[in-house]
Short mmCIF file of C-alpha atoms and ligand atoms in Angstrom, two decimals:
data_model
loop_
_atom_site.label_atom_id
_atom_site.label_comp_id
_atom_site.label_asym_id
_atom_site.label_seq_id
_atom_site.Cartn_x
_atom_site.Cartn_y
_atom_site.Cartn_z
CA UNK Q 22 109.54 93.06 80.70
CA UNK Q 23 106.77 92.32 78.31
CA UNK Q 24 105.26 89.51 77.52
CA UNK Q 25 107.72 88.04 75.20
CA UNK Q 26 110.98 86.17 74.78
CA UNK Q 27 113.87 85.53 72.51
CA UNK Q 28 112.42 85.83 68.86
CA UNK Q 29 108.68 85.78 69.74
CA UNK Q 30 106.96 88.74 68.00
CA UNK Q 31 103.89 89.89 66.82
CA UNK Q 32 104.08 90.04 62.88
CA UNK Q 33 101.79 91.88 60.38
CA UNK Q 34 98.74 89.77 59.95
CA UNK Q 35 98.58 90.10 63.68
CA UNK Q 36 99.87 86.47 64.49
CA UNK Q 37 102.28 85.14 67.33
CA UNK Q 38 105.81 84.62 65.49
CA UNK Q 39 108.71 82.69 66.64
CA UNK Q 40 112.00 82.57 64.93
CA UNK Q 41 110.55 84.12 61.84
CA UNK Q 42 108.08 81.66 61.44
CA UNK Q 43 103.84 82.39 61.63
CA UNK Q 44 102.61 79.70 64.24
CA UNK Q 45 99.28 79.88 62.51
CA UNK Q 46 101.12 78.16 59.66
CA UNK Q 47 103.06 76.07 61.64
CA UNK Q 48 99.79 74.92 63.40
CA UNK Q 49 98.82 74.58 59.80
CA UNK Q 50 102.17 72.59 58.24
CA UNK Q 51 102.66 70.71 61.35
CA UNK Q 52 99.37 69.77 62.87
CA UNK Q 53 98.35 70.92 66.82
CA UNK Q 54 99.47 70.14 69.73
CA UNK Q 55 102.74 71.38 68.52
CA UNK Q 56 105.33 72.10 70.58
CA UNK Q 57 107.80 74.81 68.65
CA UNK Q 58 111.48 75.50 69.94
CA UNK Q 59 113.05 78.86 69.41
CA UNK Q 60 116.92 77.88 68.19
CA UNK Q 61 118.03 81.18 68.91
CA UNK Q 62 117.10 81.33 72.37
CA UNK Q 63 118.36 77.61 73.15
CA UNK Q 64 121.63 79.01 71.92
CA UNK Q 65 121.66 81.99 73.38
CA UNK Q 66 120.80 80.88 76.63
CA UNK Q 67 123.95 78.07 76.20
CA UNK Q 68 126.20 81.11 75.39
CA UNK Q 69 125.57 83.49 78.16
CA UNK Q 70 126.21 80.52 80.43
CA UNK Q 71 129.76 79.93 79.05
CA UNK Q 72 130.05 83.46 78.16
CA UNK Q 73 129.54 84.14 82.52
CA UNK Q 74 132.10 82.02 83.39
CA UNK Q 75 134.91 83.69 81.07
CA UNK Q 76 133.94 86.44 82.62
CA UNK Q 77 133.85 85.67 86.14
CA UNK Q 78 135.41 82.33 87.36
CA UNK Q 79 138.82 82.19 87.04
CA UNK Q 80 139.47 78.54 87.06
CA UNK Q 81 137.76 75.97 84.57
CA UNK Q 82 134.61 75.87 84.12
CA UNK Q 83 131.70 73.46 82.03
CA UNK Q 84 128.02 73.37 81.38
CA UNK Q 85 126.70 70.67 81.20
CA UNK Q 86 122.85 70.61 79.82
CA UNK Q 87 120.14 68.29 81.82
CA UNK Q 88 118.80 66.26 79.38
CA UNK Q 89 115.98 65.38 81.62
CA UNK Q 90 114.61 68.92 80.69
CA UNK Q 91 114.41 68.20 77.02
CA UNK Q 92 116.32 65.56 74.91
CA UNK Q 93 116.28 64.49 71.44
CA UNK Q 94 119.10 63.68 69.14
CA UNK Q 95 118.78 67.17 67.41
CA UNK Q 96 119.11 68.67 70.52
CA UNK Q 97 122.05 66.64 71.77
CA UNK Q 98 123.61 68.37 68.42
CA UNK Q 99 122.78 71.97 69.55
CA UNK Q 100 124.09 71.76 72.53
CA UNK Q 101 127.29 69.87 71.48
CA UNK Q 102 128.14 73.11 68.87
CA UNK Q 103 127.49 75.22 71.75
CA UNK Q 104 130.49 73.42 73.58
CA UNK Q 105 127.71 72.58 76.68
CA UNK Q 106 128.39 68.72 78.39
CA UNK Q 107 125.36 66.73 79.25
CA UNK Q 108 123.90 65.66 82.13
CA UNK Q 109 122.25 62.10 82.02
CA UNK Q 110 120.13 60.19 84.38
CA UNK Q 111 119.36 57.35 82.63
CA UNK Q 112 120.13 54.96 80.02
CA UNK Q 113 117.59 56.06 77.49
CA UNK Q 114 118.94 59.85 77.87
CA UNK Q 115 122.42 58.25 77.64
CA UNK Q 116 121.31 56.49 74.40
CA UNK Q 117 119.47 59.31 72.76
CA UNK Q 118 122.92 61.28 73.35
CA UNK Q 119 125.47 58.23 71.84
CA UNK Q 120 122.41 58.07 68.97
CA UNK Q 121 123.71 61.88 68.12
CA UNK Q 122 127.42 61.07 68.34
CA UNK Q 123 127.68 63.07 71.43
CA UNK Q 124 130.92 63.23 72.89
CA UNK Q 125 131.05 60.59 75.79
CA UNK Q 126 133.90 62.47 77.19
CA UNK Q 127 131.19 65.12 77.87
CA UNK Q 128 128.75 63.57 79.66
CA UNK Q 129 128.01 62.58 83.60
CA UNK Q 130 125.42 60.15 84.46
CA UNK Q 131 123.16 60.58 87.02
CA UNK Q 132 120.46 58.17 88.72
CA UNK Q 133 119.32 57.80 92.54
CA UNK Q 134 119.41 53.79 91.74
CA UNK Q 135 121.23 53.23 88.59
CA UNK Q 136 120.74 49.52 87.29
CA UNK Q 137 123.86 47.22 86.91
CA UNK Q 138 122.76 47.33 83.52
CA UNK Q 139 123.09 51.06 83.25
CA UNK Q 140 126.31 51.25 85.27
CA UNK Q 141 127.83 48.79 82.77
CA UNK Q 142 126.92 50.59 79.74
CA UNK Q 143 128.19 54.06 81.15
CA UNK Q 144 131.10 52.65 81.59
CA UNK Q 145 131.10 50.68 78.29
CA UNK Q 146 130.40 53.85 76.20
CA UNK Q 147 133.34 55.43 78.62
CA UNK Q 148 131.31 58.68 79.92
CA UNK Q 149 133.24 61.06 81.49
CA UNK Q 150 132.46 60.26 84.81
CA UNK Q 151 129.31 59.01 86.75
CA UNK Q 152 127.83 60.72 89.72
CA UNK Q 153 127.53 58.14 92.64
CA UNK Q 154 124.70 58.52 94.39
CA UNK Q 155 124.71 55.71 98.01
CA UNK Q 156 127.37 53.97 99.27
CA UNK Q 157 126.04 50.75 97.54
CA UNK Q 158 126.26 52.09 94.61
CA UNK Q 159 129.95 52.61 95.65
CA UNK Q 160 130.15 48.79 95.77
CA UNK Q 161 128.33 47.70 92.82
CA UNK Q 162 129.96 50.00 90.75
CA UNK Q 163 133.67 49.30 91.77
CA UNK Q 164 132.61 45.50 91.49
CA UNK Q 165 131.09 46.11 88.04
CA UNK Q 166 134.26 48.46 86.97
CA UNK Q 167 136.62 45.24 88.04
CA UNK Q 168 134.89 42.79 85.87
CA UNK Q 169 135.17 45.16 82.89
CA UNK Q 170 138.84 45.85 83.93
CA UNK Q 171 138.24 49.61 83.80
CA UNK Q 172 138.64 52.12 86.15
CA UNK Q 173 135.74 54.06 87.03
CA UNK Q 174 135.77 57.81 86.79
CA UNK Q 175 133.27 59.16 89.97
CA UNK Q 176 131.75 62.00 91.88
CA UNK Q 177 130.13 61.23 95.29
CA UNK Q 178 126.59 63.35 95.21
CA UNK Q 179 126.27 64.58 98.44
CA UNK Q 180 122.87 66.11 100.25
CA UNK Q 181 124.48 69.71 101.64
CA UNK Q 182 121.43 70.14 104.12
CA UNK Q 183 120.24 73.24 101.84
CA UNK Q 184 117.07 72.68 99.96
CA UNK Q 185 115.46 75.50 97.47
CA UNK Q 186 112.89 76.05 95.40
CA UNK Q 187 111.64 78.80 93.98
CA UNK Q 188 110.42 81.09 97.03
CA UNK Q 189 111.99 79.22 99.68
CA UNK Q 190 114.88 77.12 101.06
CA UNK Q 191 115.34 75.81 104.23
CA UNK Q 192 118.62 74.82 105.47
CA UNK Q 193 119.21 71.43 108.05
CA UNK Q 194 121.62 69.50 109.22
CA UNK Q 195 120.04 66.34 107.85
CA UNK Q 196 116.85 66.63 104.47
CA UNK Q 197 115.14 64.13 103.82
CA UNK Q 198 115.25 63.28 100.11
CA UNK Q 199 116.45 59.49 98.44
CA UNK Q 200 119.32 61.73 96.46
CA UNK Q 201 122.72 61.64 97.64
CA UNK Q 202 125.12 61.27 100.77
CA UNK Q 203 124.11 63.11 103.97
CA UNK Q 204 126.88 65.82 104.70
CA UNK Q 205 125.90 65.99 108.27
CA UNK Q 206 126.81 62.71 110.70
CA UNK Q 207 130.51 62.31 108.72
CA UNK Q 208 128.41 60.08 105.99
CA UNK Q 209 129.78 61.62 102.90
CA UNK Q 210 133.38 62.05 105.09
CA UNK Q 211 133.04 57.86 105.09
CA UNK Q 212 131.73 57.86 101.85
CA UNK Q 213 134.88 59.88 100.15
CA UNK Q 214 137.53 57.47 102.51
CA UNK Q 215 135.74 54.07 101.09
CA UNK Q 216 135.66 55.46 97.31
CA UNK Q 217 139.60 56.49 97.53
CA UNK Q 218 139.94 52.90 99.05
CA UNK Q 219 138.18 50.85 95.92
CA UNK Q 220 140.74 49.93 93.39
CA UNK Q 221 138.68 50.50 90.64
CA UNK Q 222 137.23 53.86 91.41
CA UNK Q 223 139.08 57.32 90.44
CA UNK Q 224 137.05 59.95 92.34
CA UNK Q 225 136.81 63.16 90.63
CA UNK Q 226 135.56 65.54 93.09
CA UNK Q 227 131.68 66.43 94.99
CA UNK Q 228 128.13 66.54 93.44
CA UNK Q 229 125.15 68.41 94.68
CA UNK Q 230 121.73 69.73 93.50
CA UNK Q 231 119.62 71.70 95.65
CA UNK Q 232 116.86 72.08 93.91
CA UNK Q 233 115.07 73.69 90.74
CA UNK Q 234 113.27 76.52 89.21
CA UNK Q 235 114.91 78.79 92.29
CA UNK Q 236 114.61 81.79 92.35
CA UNK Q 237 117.52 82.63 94.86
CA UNK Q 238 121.10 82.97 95.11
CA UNK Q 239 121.48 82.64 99.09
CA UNK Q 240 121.00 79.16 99.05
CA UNK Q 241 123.66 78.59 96.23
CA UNK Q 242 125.97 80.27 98.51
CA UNK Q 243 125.37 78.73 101.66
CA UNK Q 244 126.07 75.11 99.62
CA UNK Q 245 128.79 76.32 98.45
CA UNK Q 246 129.97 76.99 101.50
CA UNK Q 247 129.58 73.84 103.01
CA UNK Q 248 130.94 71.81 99.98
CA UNK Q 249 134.06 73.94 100.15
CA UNK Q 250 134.40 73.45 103.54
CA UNK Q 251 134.27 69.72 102.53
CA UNK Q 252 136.88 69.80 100.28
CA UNK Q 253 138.89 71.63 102.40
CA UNK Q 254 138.73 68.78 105.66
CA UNK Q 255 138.85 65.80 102.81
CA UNK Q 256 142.60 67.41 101.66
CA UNK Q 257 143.12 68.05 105.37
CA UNK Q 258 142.37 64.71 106.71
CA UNK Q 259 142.59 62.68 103.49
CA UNK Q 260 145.17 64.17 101.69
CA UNK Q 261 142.10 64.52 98.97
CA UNK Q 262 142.24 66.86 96.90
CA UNK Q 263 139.13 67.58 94.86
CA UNK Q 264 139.04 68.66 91.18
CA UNK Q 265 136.01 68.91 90.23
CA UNK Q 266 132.87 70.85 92.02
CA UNK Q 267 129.66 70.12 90.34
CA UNK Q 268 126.65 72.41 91.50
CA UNK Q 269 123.88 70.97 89.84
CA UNK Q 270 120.58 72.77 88.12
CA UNK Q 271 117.85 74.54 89.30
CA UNK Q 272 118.35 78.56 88.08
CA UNK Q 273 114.25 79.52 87.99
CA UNK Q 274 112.93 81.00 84.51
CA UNK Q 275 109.45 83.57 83.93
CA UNK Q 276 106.63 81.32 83.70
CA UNK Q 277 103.93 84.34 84.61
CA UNK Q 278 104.76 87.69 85.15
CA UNK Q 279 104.81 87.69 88.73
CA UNK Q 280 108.06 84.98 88.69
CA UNK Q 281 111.32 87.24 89.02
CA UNK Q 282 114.56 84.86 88.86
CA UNK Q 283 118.12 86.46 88.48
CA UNK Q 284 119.65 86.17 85.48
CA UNK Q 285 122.06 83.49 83.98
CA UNK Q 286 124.75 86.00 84.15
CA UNK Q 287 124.01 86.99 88.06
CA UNK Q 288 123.77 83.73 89.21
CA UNK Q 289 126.89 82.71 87.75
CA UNK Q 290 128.50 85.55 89.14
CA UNK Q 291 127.40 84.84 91.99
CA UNK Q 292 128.48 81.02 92.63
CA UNK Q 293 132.01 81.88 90.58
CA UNK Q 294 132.71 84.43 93.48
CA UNK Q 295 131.62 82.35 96.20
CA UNK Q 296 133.97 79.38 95.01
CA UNK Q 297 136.47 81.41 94.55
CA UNK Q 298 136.39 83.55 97.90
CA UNK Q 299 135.60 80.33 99.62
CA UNK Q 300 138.32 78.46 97.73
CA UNK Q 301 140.83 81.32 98.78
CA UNK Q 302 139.80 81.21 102.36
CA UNK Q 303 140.76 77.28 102.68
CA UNK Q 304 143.58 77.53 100.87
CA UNK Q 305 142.33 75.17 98.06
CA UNK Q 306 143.05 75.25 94.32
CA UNK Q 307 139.90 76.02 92.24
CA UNK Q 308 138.20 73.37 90.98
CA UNK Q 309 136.68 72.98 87.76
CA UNK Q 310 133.50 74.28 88.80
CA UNK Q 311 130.44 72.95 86.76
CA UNK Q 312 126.68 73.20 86.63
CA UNK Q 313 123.88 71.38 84.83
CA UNK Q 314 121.08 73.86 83.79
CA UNK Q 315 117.93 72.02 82.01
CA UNK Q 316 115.45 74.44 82.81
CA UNK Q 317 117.02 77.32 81.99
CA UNK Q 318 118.40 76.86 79.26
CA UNK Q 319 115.14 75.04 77.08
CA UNK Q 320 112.49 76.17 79.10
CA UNK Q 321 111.63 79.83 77.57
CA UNK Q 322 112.80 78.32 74.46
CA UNK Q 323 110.05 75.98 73.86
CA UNK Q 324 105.93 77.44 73.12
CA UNK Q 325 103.04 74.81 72.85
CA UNK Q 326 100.70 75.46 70.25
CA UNK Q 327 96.94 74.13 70.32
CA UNK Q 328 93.42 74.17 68.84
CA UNK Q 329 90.87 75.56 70.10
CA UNK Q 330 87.81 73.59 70.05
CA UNK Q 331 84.74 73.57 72.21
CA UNK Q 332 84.04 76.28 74.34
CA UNK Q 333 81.26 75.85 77.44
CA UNK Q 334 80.25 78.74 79.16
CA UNK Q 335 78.56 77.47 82.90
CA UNK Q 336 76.14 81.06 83.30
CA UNK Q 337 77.86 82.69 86.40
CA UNK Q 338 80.70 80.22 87.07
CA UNK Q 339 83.16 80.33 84.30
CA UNK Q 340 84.00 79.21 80.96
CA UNK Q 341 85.56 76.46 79.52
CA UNK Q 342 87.90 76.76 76.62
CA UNK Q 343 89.22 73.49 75.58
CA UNK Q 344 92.15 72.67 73.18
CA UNK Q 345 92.99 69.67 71.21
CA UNK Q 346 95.59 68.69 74.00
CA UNK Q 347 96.18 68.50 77.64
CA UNK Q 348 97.96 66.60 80.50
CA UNK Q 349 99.29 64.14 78.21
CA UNK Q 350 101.67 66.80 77.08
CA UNK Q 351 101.67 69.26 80.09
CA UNK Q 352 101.28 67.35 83.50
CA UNK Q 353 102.90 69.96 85.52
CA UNK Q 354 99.67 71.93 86.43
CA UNK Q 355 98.49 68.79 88.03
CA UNK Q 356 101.48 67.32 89.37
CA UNK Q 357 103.03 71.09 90.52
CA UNK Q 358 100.15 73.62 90.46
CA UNK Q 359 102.45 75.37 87.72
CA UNK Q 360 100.65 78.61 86.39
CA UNK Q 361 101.48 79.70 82.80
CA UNK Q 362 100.83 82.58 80.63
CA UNK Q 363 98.63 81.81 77.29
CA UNK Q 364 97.83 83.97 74.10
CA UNK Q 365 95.73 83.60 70.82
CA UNK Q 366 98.07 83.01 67.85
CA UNK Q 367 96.08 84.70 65.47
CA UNK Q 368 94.81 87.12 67.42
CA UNK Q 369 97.90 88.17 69.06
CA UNK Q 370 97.07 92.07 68.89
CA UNK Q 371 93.99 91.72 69.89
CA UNK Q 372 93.40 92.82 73.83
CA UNK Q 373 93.74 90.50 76.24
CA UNK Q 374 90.15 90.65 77.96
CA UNK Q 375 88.05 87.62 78.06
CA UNK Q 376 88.29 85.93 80.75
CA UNK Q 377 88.12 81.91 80.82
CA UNK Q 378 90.00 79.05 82.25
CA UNK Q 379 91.72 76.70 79.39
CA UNK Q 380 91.14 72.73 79.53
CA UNK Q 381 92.57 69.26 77.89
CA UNK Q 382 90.95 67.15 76.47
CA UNK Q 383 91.76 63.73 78.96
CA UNK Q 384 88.94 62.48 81.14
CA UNK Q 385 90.20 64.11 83.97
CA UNK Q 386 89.14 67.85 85.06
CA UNK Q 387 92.95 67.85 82.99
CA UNK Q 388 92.70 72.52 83.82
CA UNK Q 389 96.08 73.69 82.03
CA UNK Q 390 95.19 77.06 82.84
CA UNK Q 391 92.57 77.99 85.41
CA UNK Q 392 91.19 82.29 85.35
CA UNK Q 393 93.09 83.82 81.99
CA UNK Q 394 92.37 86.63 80.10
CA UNK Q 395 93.06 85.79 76.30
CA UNK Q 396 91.36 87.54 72.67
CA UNK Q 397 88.20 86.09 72.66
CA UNK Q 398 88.55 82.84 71.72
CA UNK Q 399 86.31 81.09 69.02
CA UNK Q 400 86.44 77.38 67.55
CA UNK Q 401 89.71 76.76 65.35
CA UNK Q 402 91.44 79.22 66.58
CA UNK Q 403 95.46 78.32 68.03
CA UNK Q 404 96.22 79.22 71.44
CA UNK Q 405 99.45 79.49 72.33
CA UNK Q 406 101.00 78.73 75.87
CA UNK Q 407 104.37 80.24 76.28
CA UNK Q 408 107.25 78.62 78.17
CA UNK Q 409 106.22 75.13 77.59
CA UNK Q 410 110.35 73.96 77.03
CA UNK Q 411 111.24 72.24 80.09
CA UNK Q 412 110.03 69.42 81.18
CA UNK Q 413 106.73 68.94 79.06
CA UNK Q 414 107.48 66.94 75.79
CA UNK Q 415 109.61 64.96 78.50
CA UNK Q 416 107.09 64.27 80.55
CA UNK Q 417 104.43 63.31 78.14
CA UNK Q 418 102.58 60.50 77.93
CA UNK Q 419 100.47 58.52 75.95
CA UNK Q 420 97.70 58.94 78.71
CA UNK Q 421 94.08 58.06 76.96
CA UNK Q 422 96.58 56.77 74.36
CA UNK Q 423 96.57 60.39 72.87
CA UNK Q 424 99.64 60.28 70.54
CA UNK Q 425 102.60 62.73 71.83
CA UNK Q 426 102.90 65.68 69.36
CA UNK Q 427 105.54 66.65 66.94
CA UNK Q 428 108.25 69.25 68.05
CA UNK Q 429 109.52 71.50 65.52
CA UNK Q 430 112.85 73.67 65.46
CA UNK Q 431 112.47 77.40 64.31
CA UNK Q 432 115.03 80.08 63.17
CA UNK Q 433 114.97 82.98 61.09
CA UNK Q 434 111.76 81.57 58.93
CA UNK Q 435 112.82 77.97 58.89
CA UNK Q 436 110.71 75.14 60.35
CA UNK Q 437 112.48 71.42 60.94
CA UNK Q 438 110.55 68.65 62.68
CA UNK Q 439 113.20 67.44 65.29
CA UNK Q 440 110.31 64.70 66.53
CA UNK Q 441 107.63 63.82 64.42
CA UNK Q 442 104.14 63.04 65.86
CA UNK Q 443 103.34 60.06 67.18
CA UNK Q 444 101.09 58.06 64.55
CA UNK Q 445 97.94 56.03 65.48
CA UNK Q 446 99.85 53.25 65.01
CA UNK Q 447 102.96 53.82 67.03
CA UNK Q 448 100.45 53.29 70.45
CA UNK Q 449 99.78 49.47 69.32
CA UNK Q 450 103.30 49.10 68.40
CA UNK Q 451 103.76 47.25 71.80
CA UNK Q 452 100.68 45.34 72.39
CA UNK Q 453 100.31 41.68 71.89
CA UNK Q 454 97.15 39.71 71.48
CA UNK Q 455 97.93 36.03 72.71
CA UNK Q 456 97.13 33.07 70.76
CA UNK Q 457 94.56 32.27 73.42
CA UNK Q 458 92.49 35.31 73.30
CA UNK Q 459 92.31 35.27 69.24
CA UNK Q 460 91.11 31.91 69.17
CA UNK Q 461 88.30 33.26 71.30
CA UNK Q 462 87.21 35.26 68.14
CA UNK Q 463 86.20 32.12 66.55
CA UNK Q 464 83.33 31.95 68.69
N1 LLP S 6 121.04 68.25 87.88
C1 LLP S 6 120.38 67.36 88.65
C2 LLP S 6 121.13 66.39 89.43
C3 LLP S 6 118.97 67.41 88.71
O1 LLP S 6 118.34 66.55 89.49
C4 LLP S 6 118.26 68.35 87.94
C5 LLP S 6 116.80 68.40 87.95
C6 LLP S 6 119.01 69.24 87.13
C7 LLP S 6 120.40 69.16 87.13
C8 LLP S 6 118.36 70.28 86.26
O2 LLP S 6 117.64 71.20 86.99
P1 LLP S 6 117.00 72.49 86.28
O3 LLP S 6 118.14 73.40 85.87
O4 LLP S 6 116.23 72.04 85.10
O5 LLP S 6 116.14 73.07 87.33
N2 LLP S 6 109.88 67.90 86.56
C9 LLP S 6 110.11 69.07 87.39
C10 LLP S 6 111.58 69.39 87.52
C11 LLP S 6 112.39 68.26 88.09
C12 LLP S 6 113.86 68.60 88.17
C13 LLP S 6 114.67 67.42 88.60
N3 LLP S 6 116.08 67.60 88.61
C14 LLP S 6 109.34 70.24 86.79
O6 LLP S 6 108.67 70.07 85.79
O7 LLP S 6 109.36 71.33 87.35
#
């Protein structure tokens, strides 16, 4: 596999291309740090998801996109004419999605500790169902649902004891993680007989999420094991019968050449046979079996582009390339350790062979990319760092009140700004002098 994805390309004048579009003149039209999002890709990716489970599951099946990956109102519309449902976990995600007219029949709500306030307006806006997380939020939520005189459509998230990511998984009776309702010690068993018991709760079926950017399938299987094996003593002992299996995220993506996940259409393959062989050995009716890809779907989608500025070279320790961005809108190699892959925009058929280790521009050591080999860089030029979807314009900040960048939407040679930058103005928007302190200026 080379080093490209979905519509990325290397065009005439020697310059990176996405979706038809030069990102030298997009750096150009749109300003840098840019963040540019392949359309074709995002939709391509949403297809071969559906497209999987025609294929292989033979009961009903839904995507539903984490918005916690990447959300904005244009991108609540893409994935609503792809037919995908949405995953929210919390009420600005759930806004952003009513903001685009998303269906609210389509999306589940999510949240460890979901506010009264946010349980209220999910049930307000009528979501499809929301994804219980603790036995108290059992309670507040049935209370809640009462005083509304609604009924509240639910799935119980439950911990399976399996958790993955990338490499590894390990696989325990109890894990230790705030998310969900232990499987071992009969906790979500007590959990499912209290929700059937509140009058105001309808429960749907089981929730789980093991993890995310995995790389393997085992640990899919082995959870879905143990949730069908669930459903099966719930409809044994509780008459229960469960129609709707949710499976969460977490399918892996390429961020450097040495990451190898399975495809979208091999991992659905994989957990639509193991519900249904699973399904078939208990005797159970299929559920509608759903997952919630974020990653996957955005993540190779998305390419940040930035200016290169100065460039330090320490004699016999490295050198320094810095661009016009940084942690502020990529925090994952400093929270995570995440390694990426990097090229010159405009001199993107050029060889590869200078070595240098790319930097922010935040008061922090803020290394985006430690030991690359890029063109030779000089001042001015646009360096683009490739898989940048997931996960970083969602985890920006404002961090040395840098403004968050623009994001712009690409396909065959048209640009649309889906956010526009954040002005100078928009970090003050917030702040309050009081009286007190601008009397002081008198003095
Ligand atoms: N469903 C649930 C309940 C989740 O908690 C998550 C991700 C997903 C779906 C989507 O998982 P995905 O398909 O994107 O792996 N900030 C981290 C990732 C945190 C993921 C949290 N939950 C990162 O930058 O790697």
């Amino acid at each position: 596999m080379g080093m490209f994805v979905g519509t990325q390309r290397i065009n005439s004048l020697g310059h990176l291309e996405i979706g038809g579009c030069d990102t030298v003149e997009l750096a150009e039209m749109f300003g840098t740090p840019l963040f540019v999002i392949d359309e074709k890709l995002v939709r391509e990716n949403c297809r071969k998801y559906r497209r999987a489970f025609e294929e292989y599951y033979r009961g009903e099946a839904r995507v539903a996109y984490a918005a916690k990956a990447f959300i904005s109102t244009a991108m609540c519309k893409l994935t609503q004419q792809e037919g995908l449902w949405m995953d929210v976990s919390s009420e600005g995600e759930l806004f952003t999605a009513m903001a685009a007219n998303f269906p609210s029949n389509r999306i589940y709500m999510h949240g460890n500790y979901k506010t009264d306030e946010e349980l209220r307006y999910s049930l307000n806006v009528d979501v499809h169902c929301i994804v219980v997380d603790s036995i108290d939020e059992l309670y507040s939520l049935n209370s809640i649902a009462k005083s509304l005189g609604k009924k509240a459509r639910i799935l119980l998230r439950i911990t399976p004891g399996v958790e993955a990511h990338t490499h590894e998984y390990i696989r325990t009776g109890q894990v230790d993680t705030k998310f969900g309702i232990q499987l071992a010690g009969a906790q979500a068993f007590e959990a499912t007989k209290l929700a059937l018991s509140m009058d105001c709760l309808e429960l749907l079926g089981f929730h789980c999420h093991i993890g995310s950017q995995v790389f393997e399938i085992e640990p899919y299987r082995i959870t879905i094991e143990l949730m069908v094996e669930f459903m099966a003593q719930v409809k044994e002992e509780l008459g229960f019968v469960t129609r709707e299996l949710n499976l969460g995220g977490g399918l892996g993506i390429r961020y450097t050449d040495t990451d190898d996940p399975p495809s979208i259409e091999e991992f659905i393959k994989a957990i639509s046979e193991a519900t249904m062989e699973e399904c078939a050995k208990h005797s159970l009716q299929l559920p509608i079996l759903i997952v919630e890809p974020g990653r996957s779907i955005i993540g190779e989608a998305g390419t940040t582009l930035y200016r290169i500025g100065v460039i330090k070279e320490i004699q016999g320790v490295r050198t320094y390339v810095s661009v016009d961005g940084g942690m502020s809108d990529n925090p994952r190699p400093a929270l995570y350790g995440a390694r990426y892959r990097a090229i010159v925009a405009n001199k993107a058929d050029r060889e590869p062979d200078f070595l240098c280790t790319i930097v922010g521009r935040h008061c922090e050591a803020d290394v985006l990319i430690k030991d690359i080999k890029i063109a030779k860089p000089e001042k001015g030029d646009i360096l683009a760092v490739l898989c940048t979807g997931a996960y970083h314009y969602a985890m920006a900040s404002n961090y040395n009140r840098f403004t968050r960048p623009a994001v712009v939407l690409v396909n065959d040679g048209k640009a649309d700004l889906i956010i526009a930058r954040e002005k100078r103005e928009d970090l003050i928007r917030n702040d309050i002098i009081p009286e007190r302190l601008l009397n002081e200026d008198k003095q």
